[in-house]
Amino acid sequence: MSSQGLAKEHYEMGLKKTPFYSRQKELDIMNEWHRWSGYTVPNVLNDVTFEYFAIRNSASVFDITPMAKYRIKGPDALDFMNRLLTRDMTKLRVGRVGYSVWCDDEGMVIDDGTVFRTSENEYLLCAQERQLETLKRNALGFDISFDDVSDDIAALSFQGPLTCTILKKVGFEGIDQLKMFDLKEFAFAGTTVMISRTGYTGDLGYELWINPENAGDLWDALFEAGKNYNVKAIGGDALEIARIEAGLLMAGKDFSPATSTVRPGHAKSPYELGLDWLVKLDKGVVFNGRRALIQERNKGPRYRFVRLDVEGNKTACSAYIFDRQGGKTIGHVSSAAWAPTAKKNVALGFVDMPYGEVGSTVWVEIYYQKELRWNRRWAKAVVMDGPFYNPERKTLTPPEAV
């Protein structure tokens, strides 16, 4: 059959450009881009080091338009969210944002994301990957409507210690009163922009959500207000360092979504991801995976999520974890980086239970290339209690005046 007139497969379609693409392209000198949910987005625009330090020392702008976004509304919106997610959604007030996960029937995590309660019966669910089929399956019997608004909302992650100062200069009066995980709508250029005090860097920061047709004006306003504050556009490589330094998980990197794992046992539960605080078994309603999670709570998880302080300066990318040098393999590293602000060689990973208690020592086998030759070294690693980097300014309200 001729393919003429048939819908193109995703791999035959050209990459889409976000409303911020032209602004980013003007600043790009590296020409290193990748695909994210059908959009082309930068790995780095100028220099990874400069972009990283913009996150920690001034202000950084990262395009998060490709995120999956779903608007869920109706009389049963709360009941639906409580059925879908593991946390107790009755505790999420209007004007607040919550982080959560959702699971399959075996209690394995499908994805994680943020939930914005924009009104009494309306939510915005944001995730890294598309979740339309999951929503369709769970919507049966609920009086709700849901729409994929991924392409209808342009979004920026604005992170760093000077972000509040710059936003005030743009004219967002009262932005300094937003607490962590608050959200509020502000007037801007004849429309509105929703601003949430959220982010993926473990630092002071905000996310800005706006109509695509007004996206360029918002970008220009941030850079004009921040021209004396060294505001920089950044790519995904700098963000990757910051999120590892903050000890934050990434789907597809630290865990395989349950809907895409091929081999049994390769998906992970919230308990195995160190997210047991998100599982509310006693919230009074049945939610996806609850029965399996009750069994796991009683029996104990298979793995433990660990944050490792690795000796030396050779990053432990894709390393195996051992109970001692040359000993038993007990786990693996999923993400690793040199953390410039924490000044640590850090790694995220998973070990078999009962290994990996806080304060314990494990070993990692590191391979690194130098002048086209592969080298191997053993390094001790200490299991840390909490993030490697967790500044007070992240939660301070109002943020410190600059």
GROMACS .gro file of C-alpha atoms in nm:
model
  402
    1MET     CA    1   0.000   0.000   0.000
    2SER     CA    2   0.129   0.344  -0.083
    3SER     CA    3   0.218   0.559   0.216
    4GLN     CA    4   0.104   0.870   0.032
    5GLY     CA    5  -0.165   1.047   0.231
    6LEU     CA    6  -0.107   0.841   0.544
    7ALA     CA    7  -0.014   1.009   0.873
    8LYS     CA    8   0.360   1.024   0.927
    9GLU     CA    9   0.521   0.819   1.198
   10HIS     CA   10   0.693   1.019   1.472
   11TYR     CA   11   1.039   0.939   1.334
   12GLU     CA   12   0.940   1.079   0.992
   13MET     CA   13   0.834   1.417   1.128
   14GLY     CA   14   1.062   1.713   1.162
   15LEU     CA   15   1.145   1.843   1.507
   16LYS     CA   16   0.919   2.114   1.642
   17LYS     CA   17   1.054   2.442   1.769
   18THR     CA   18   0.938   2.597   2.095
   19PRO     CA   19   0.829   2.962   2.106
   20PHE     CA   20   1.168   3.037   2.266
   21TYR     CA   21   1.371   2.865   1.993
   22SER     CA   22   1.463   3.180   1.800
   23ARG     CA   23   1.584   3.354   2.118
   24GLN     CA   24   1.797   3.055   2.214
   25LYS     CA   25   1.937   3.018   1.864
   26GLU     CA   26   2.059   3.379   1.872
   27LEU     CA   27   2.271   3.291   2.177
   28ASP     CA   28   2.388   2.951   2.051
   29ILE     CA   29   2.754   2.906   1.959
   30MET     CA   30   2.785   2.530   2.017
   31ASN     CA   31   2.513   2.382   1.792
   32GLU     CA   32   2.448   2.091   2.030
   33TRP     CA   33   2.077   2.007   2.043
   34HIS     CA   34   1.866   1.700   2.113
   35ARG     CA   35   1.505   1.580   2.087
   36TRP     CA   36   1.266   1.612   2.380
   37SER     CA   37   0.906   1.506   2.316
   38GLY     CA   38   0.929   1.606   1.951
   39TYR     CA   39   1.095   1.943   2.017
   40THR     CA   40   1.454   2.043   1.956
   41VAL     CA   41   1.622   2.170   2.273
   42PRO     CA   42   1.985   2.261   2.353
   43ASN     CA   43   2.239   2.056   2.544
   44VAL     CA   44   2.454   2.366   2.581
   45LEU     CA   45   2.438   2.711   2.424
   46ASN     CA   46   2.768   2.868   2.526
   47ASP     CA   47   2.969   2.692   2.797
   48VAL     CA   48   2.848   2.432   3.046
   49THR     CA   49   3.055   2.575   3.330
   50PHE     CA   50   2.926   2.930   3.282
   51GLU     CA   51   2.570   2.803   3.249
   52TYR     CA   52   2.595   2.593   3.564
   53PHE     CA   53   2.729   2.884   3.770
   54ALA     CA   54   2.443   3.102   3.645
   55ILE     CA   55   2.211   2.858   3.827
   56ARG     CA   56   2.405   2.884   4.151
   57ASN     CA   57   2.535   3.244   4.145
   58SER     CA   58   2.297   3.460   3.939
   59ALA     CA   59   1.998   3.353   3.727
   60SER     CA   60   1.943   3.091   3.458
   61VAL     CA   61   1.670   3.047   3.197
   62PHE     CA   62   1.585   2.696   3.075
   63ASP     CA   63   1.311   2.615   2.823
   64ILE     CA   64   1.070   2.354   2.964
   65THR     CA   65   0.800   2.396   2.700
   66PRO     CA   66   0.835   2.030   2.582
   67MET     CA   67   0.710   1.901   2.917
   68ALA     CA   68   0.388   1.700   2.898
   69LYS     CA   69   0.101   1.910   3.038
   70TYR     CA   70  -0.254   1.796   3.102
   71ARG     CA   71  -0.546   2.007   3.221
   72ILE     CA   72  -0.788   1.800   3.429
   73LYS     CA   73  -1.116   1.949   3.545
   74GLY     CA   74  -1.468   1.859   3.651
   75PRO     CA   75  -1.673   1.771   3.960
   76ASP     CA   76  -1.470   1.453   4.015
   77ALA     CA   77  -1.127   1.607   3.951
   78LEU     CA   78  -1.012   1.565   4.312
   79ASP     CA   79  -1.134   1.204   4.331
   80PHE     CA   80  -0.960   1.127   4.001
   81MET     CA   81  -0.630   1.273   4.115
   82ASN     CA   82  -0.655   1.084   4.443
   83ARG     CA   83  -0.713   0.761   4.248
   84LEU     CA   84  -0.422   0.825   4.011
   85LEU     CA   85  -0.153   0.950   4.250
   86THR     CA   86   0.002   0.796   4.558
   87ARG     CA   87  -0.008   1.106   4.778
   88ASP     CA   88  -0.316   1.245   4.957
   89MET     CA   89  -0.450   1.505   4.715
   90THR     CA   90  -0.704   1.639   4.963
   91LYS     CA   91  -0.408   1.810   5.131
   92LEU     CA   92  -0.318   2.010   4.816
   93ARG     CA   93  -0.490   2.347   4.840
   94VAL     CA   94  -0.584   2.578   4.554
   95GLY     CA   95  -0.280   2.785   4.462
   96ARG     CA   96  -0.033   2.513   4.557
   97VAL     CA   97   0.186   2.268   4.368
   98GLY     CA   98   0.263   1.911   4.473
   99TYR     CA   99   0.523   1.658   4.361
  100SER     CA  100   0.397   1.303   4.322
  101VAL     CA  101   0.432   0.971   4.142
  102TRP     CA  102   0.182   0.736   3.983
  103CYS     CA  103   0.211   0.359   3.966
  104ASP     CA  104   0.086   0.053   3.780
  105ASP     CA  105  -0.106  -0.227   3.950
  106GLU     CA  106   0.222  -0.385   4.069
  107GLY     CA  107   0.316  -0.068   4.255
  108MET     CA  108   0.592   0.020   4.008
  109VAL     CA  109   0.639   0.387   3.920
  110ILE     CA  110   0.513   0.492   3.577
  111ASP     CA  111   0.641   0.849   3.611
  112ASP     CA  112   0.679   1.140   3.849
  113GLY     CA  113   0.570   1.499   3.804
  114THR     CA  114   0.417   1.809   3.952
  115VAL     CA  115   0.048   1.880   4.008
  116PHE     CA  116  -0.081   2.238   4.007
  117ARG     CA  117  -0.418   2.296   4.173
  118THR     CA  118  -0.532   2.598   3.977
  119SER     CA  119  -0.891   2.607   4.110
  120GLU     CA  120  -1.130   2.401   4.321
  121ASN     CA  121  -1.206   2.152   4.044
  122GLU     CA  122  -0.912   2.199   3.809
  123TYR     CA  123  -0.555   2.069   3.802
  124LEU     CA  124  -0.257   2.091   3.571
  125LEU     CA  125  -0.044   1.775   3.566
  126CYS     CA  126   0.312   1.813   3.432
  127ALA     CA  127   0.553   1.529   3.355
  128GLN     CA  128   0.863   1.466   3.151
  129GLU     CA  129   0.699   1.211   2.920
  130ARG     CA  130   0.355   1.185   2.760
  131GLN     CA  131   0.087   1.030   2.985
  132LEU     CA  132  -0.233   1.050   2.778
  133GLU     CA  133  -0.297   0.674   2.769
  134THR     CA  134  -0.253   0.648   3.145
  135LEU     CA  135  -0.504   0.927   3.198
  136LYS     CA  136  -0.754   0.767   2.958
  137ARG     CA  137  -0.741   0.432   3.136
  138ASN     CA  138  -0.793   0.589   3.478
  139ALA     CA  139  -1.066   0.835   3.379
  140LEU     CA  140  -1.337   0.570   3.336
  141GLY     CA  141  -1.628   0.639   3.570
  142PHE     CA  142  -1.517   0.989   3.670
  143ASP     CA  143  -1.705   1.305   3.578
  144ILE     CA  144  -1.402   1.489   3.443
  145SER     CA  145  -1.255   1.618   3.120
  146PHE     CA  146  -0.888   1.623   3.042
  147ASP     CA  147  -0.695   1.789   2.761
  148ASP     CA  148  -0.340   1.758   2.641
  149VAL     CA  149  -0.223   2.119   2.656
  150SER     CA  150   0.146   2.040   2.609
  151ASP     CA  151   0.174   2.258   2.297
  152ASP     CA  152  -0.063   2.527   2.428
  153ILE     CA  153   0.155   2.645   2.717
  154ALA     CA  154   0.507   2.782   2.681
  155ALA     CA  155   0.718   2.751   2.994
  156LEU     CA  156   1.052   2.861   3.136
  157SER     CA  157   1.245   2.743   3.439
  158PHE     CA  158   1.403   3.050   3.598
  159GLN     CA  159   1.651   2.939   3.864
  160GLY     CA  160   1.914   3.107   4.079
  161PRO     CA  161   1.965   3.340   4.376
  162LEU     CA  162   1.883   3.657   4.177
  163THR     CA  163   1.561   3.533   4.018
  164CYS     CA  164   1.324   3.698   4.265
  165THR     CA  165   1.505   4.030   4.228
  166ILE     CA  166   1.476   4.014   3.848
  167LEU     CA  167   1.110   3.913   3.856
  168LYS     CA  168   1.033   4.212   4.075
  169LYS     CA  169   1.209   4.435   3.821
  170VAL     CA  170   0.989   4.289   3.546
  171GLY     CA  171   0.691   4.411   3.748
  172PHE     CA  172   0.557   4.100   3.919
  173GLU     CA  173   0.460   4.271   4.242
  174GLY     CA  174   0.431   4.034   4.538
  175ILE     CA  175   0.647   3.764   4.380
  176ASP     CA  176   0.868   3.773   4.691
  177GLN     CA  177   0.573   3.652   4.903
  178LEU     CA  178   0.540   3.321   4.718
  179LYS     CA  179   0.640   3.032   4.940
  180MET     CA  180   0.801   2.720   4.799
  181PHE     CA  181   0.539   2.532   4.592
  182ASP     CA  182   0.305   2.832   4.579
  183LEU     CA  183   0.161   2.946   4.245
  184LYS     CA  184  -0.004   3.269   4.137
  185GLU     CA  185  -0.118   3.443   3.821
  186PHE     CA  186   0.027   3.784   3.732
  187ALA     CA  187  -0.068   4.036   3.466
  188PHE     CA  188   0.186   4.066   3.186
  189ALA     CA  189   0.183   4.231   2.842
  190GLY     CA  190  -0.195   4.224   2.807
  191THR     CA  191  -0.225   3.863   2.922
  192THR     CA  192  -0.143   3.661   3.233
  193VAL     CA  193   0.155   3.449   3.332
  194MET     CA  194   0.130   3.178   3.595
  195ILE     CA  195   0.438   3.169   3.817
  196SER     CA  196   0.514   2.883   4.053
  197ARG     CA  197   0.797   2.870   4.304
  198THR     CA  198   0.919   2.537   4.177
  199GLY     CA  199   1.220   2.398   3.992
  200TYR     CA  200   1.461   2.114   3.933
  201THR     CA  201   1.786   2.258   4.068
  202GLY     CA  202   1.749   2.238   4.447
  203ASP     CA  203   1.787   2.617   4.463
  204LEU     CA  204   1.577   2.933   4.476
  205GLY     CA  205   1.379   2.941   4.154
  206TYR     CA  206   1.052   2.977   3.970
  207GLU     CA  207   0.871   2.832   3.670
  208LEU     CA  208   0.680   3.063   3.437
  209TRP     CA  209   0.383   2.943   3.230
  210ILE     CA  210   0.240   3.158   2.949
  211ASN     CA  211   0.055   3.156   2.617
  212PRO     CA  212   0.294   3.073   2.330
  213GLU     CA  213   0.212   3.397   2.146
  214ASN     CA  214   0.340   3.599   2.442
  215ALA     CA  215   0.643   3.379   2.508
  216GLY     CA  216   0.893   3.600   2.325
  217ASP     CA  217   0.786   3.907   2.522
  218LEU     CA  218   0.839   3.720   2.849
  219TRP     CA  219   1.188   3.604   2.744
  220ASP     CA  220   1.283   3.958   2.642
  221ALA     CA  221   1.149   4.105   2.966
  222LEU     CA  222   1.356   3.865   3.179
  223PHE     CA  223   1.676   3.943   2.990
  224GLU     CA  224   1.613   4.318   2.992
  225ALA     CA  225   1.546   4.320   3.367
  226GLY     CA  226   1.842   4.088   3.425
  227LYS     CA  227   2.095   4.261   3.198
  228ASN     CA  228   2.300   4.380   3.497
  229TYR     CA  229   2.267   4.048   3.681
  230ASN     CA  230   2.441   3.811   3.438
  231VAL     CA  231   2.123   3.619   3.354
  232LYS     CA  232   2.204   3.333   3.114
  233ALA     CA  233   2.011   3.092   2.894
  234ILE     CA  234   2.122   2.736   2.969
  235GLY     CA  235   2.099   2.391   2.815
  236GLY     CA  236   2.027   2.050   2.960
  237ASP     CA  237   2.391   1.966   3.046
  238ALA     CA  238   2.416   2.240   3.309
  239LEU     CA  239   2.077   2.149   3.452
  240GLU     CA  240   2.190   1.786   3.477
  241ILE     CA  241   2.480   1.881   3.704
  242ALA     CA  242   2.254   2.092   3.925
  243ARG     CA  243   1.985   1.827   3.966
  244ILE     CA  244   2.240   1.556   4.056
  245GLU     CA  245   2.402   1.795   4.305
  246ALA     CA  246   2.056   1.845   4.455
  247GLY     CA  247   2.003   1.467   4.469
  248LEU     CA  248   1.695   1.470   4.243
  249LEU     CA  249   1.577   1.173   4.038
  250MET     CA  250   1.518   1.171   3.662
  251ALA     CA  251   1.287   0.930   3.480
  252GLY     CA  252   1.469   0.743   3.207
  253LYS     CA  253   1.803   0.803   3.378
  254ASP     CA  254   1.766   0.691   3.740
  255PHE     CA  255   1.465   0.466   3.688
  256SER     CA  256   1.283   0.309   3.395
  257PRO     CA  257   0.913   0.401   3.372
  258ALA     CA  258   0.705   0.089   3.440
  259THR     CA  259   0.527   0.122   3.105
  260SER     CA  260   0.852   0.099   2.910
  261THR     CA  261   1.053  -0.167   3.097
  262VAL     CA  262   1.110  -0.488   2.902
  263ARG     CA  263   1.254  -0.726   3.161
  264PRO     CA  264   1.055  -0.818   3.473
  265GLY     CA  265   1.196  -0.667   3.790
  266HIS     CA  266   1.363  -0.368   3.623
  267ALA     CA  267   1.094  -0.116   3.722
  268LYS     CA  268   1.107   0.036   4.070
  269SER     CA  269   0.854   0.123   4.336
  270PRO     CA  270   0.831   0.452   4.528
  271TYR     CA  271   0.993   0.279   4.826
  272GLU     CA  272   1.288   0.172   4.612
  273LEU     CA  273   1.325   0.527   4.481
  274GLY     CA  274   1.341   0.673   4.832
  275LEU     CA  275   0.996   0.829   4.782
  276ASP     CA  276   0.810   0.649   5.059
  277TRP     CA  277   0.702   0.989   5.195
  278LEU     CA  278   0.482   1.021   4.885
  279VAL     CA  279   0.291   0.699   4.954
  280LYS     CA  280  -0.019   0.757   5.168
  281LEU     CA  281  -0.167   0.412   5.218
  282ASP     CA  282  -0.409   0.546   5.479
  283LYS     CA  283  -0.560   0.829   5.276
  284GLY     CA  284  -0.897   0.652   5.270
  285VAL     CA  285  -0.928   0.574   4.900
  286VAL     CA  286  -0.798   0.308   4.668
  287PHE     CA  287  -0.524   0.423   4.431
  288ASN     CA  288  -0.326   0.248   4.162
  289GLY     CA  289  -0.077   0.001   4.308
  290ARG     CA  290  -0.200   0.034   4.666
  291ARG     CA  291  -0.239  -0.340   4.728
  292ALA     CA  292   0.111  -0.416   4.597
  293LEU     CA  293   0.260  -0.129   4.796
  294ILE     CA  294   0.101  -0.256   5.118
  295GLN     CA  295   0.266  -0.594   5.056
  296GLU     CA  296   0.599  -0.427   4.984
  297ARG     CA  297   0.580  -0.215   5.297
  298ASN     CA  298   0.527  -0.529   5.504
  299LYS     CA  299   0.796  -0.732   5.327
  300GLY     CA  300   1.044  -0.454   5.257
  301PRO     CA  301   1.179  -0.318   4.925
  302ARG     CA  302   1.436  -0.495   4.707
  303TYR     CA  303   1.661  -0.191   4.661
  304ARG     CA  304   1.769   0.121   4.845
  305PHE     CA  305   1.823   0.456   4.672
  306VAL     CA  306   2.157   0.606   4.778
  307ARG     CA  307   2.339   0.936   4.737
  308LEU     CA  308   2.713   0.876   4.735
  309ASP     CA  309   3.006   1.103   4.820
  310VAL     CA  310   3.278   0.942   4.607
  311GLU     CA  311   3.646   0.998   4.686
  312GLY     CA  312   3.868   1.156   4.419
  313ASN     CA  313   3.762   1.355   4.117
  314LYS     CA  314   3.688   1.081   3.861
  315THR     CA  315   3.311   1.062   3.822
  316ALA     CA  316   3.151   0.722   3.874
  317CYS     CA  317   2.938   0.724   3.557
  318SER     CA  318   2.761   0.388   3.505
  319ALA     CA  319   2.980   0.229   3.775
  320TYR     CA  320   2.897  -0.087   3.965
  321ILE     CA  321   2.879  -0.063   4.343
  322PHE     CA  322   3.054  -0.323   4.563
  323ASP     CA  323   3.043  -0.407   4.932
  324ARG     CA  324   3.425  -0.386   4.938
  325GLN     CA  325   3.710  -0.348   4.690
  326GLY     CA  326   3.691  -0.642   4.452
  327GLY     CA  327   3.403  -0.787   4.654
  328LYS     CA  328   3.037  -0.862   4.592
  329THR     CA  329   2.842  -0.651   4.343
  330ILE     CA  330   2.557  -0.492   4.536
  331GLY     CA  331   2.427  -0.219   4.304
  332HIS     CA  332   2.492   0.039   4.036
  333VAL     CA  333   2.532   0.413   3.982
  334SER     CA  334   2.254   0.572   3.775
  335SER     CA  335   2.379   0.935   3.767
  336ALA     CA  336   2.713   1.093   3.853
  337ALA     CA  337   2.882   1.433   3.832
  338TRP     CA  338   3.144   1.655   3.984
  339ALA     CA  339   2.937   1.899   4.193
  340PRO     CA  340   3.114   2.238   4.169
  341THR     CA  341   2.927   2.416   4.448
  342ALA     CA  342   2.911   2.120   4.687
  343LYS     CA  343   3.275   2.051   4.589
  344LYS     CA  344   3.211   1.679   4.591
  345ASN     CA  345   3.236   1.392   4.347
  346VAL     CA  346   2.875   1.277   4.376
  347ALA     CA  347   2.663   0.992   4.249
  348LEU     CA  348   2.307   0.863   4.269
  349GLY     CA  349   2.242   0.491   4.260
  350PHE     CA  350   2.074   0.183   4.395
  351VAL     CA  351   2.200  -0.100   4.615
  352ASP     CA  352   2.047  -0.429   4.720
  353MET     CA  353   1.887  -0.433   5.062
  354PRO     CA  354   2.006  -0.434   5.337
  355TYR     CA  355   2.316  -0.249   5.210
  356GLY     CA  356   2.345   0.128   5.189
  357GLU     CA  357   2.256   0.258   5.533
  358VAL     CA  358   2.338   0.626   5.586
  359GLY     CA  359   2.702   0.668   5.687
  360SER     CA  360   2.812   0.330   5.557
  361THR     CA  361   3.097   0.288   5.309
  362VAL     CA  362   3.077   0.111   4.975
  363TRP     CA  363   3.317   0.088   4.679
  364VAL     CA  364   3.272   0.188   4.317
  365GLU     CA  365   3.474   0.065   4.020
  366ILE     CA  366   3.538   0.364   3.793
  367TYR     CA  367   3.647   0.349   3.432
  368TYR     CA  368   3.765   0.669   3.265
  369GLN     CA  369   3.937   0.751   2.938
  370LYS     CA  370   4.257   0.953   2.915
  371GLU     CA  371   4.437   1.011   2.585
  372LEU     CA  372   4.241   0.733   2.413
  373ARG     CA  373   4.328   0.483   2.683
  374TRP     CA  374   4.083   0.340   2.934
  375ASN     CA  375   4.187   0.339   3.299
  376ARG     CA  376   4.032   0.173   3.603
  377ARG     CA  377   4.035   0.277   3.965
  378TRP     CA  378   3.860   0.180   4.283
  379ALA     CA  379   3.712   0.452   4.500
  380LYS     CA  380   3.547   0.454   4.841
  381ALA     CA  381   3.204   0.613   4.863
  382VAL     CA  382   3.009   0.720   5.171
  383VAL     CA  383   2.627   0.701   5.174
  384MET     CA  384   2.499   1.052   5.242
  385ASP     CA  385   2.194   1.156   5.442
  386GLY     CA  386   2.000   1.389   5.211
  387PRO     CA  387   2.103   1.614   4.921
  388PHE     CA  388   2.462   1.716   4.854
  389TYR     CA  389   2.348   2.077   4.811
  390ASN     CA  390   2.051   2.227   4.995
  391PRO     CA  391   2.080   2.604   5.054
  392GLU     CA  392   1.856   2.789   5.298
  393ARG     CA  393   1.757   3.041   5.028
  394LYS     CA  394   1.561   2.767   4.851
  395THR     CA  395   1.280   2.794   5.106
  396LEU     CA  396   1.336   3.141   5.256
  397THR     CA  397   1.030   3.371   5.224
  398PRO     CA  398   1.078   3.642   5.128
  399PRO     CA  399   1.409   3.558   4.957
  400GLU     CA  400   1.709   3.762   5.061
  401ALA     CA  401   1.711   4.107   4.902
  402VAL     CA  402   1.987   4.159   4.647
   0.00000   0.00000   0.00000
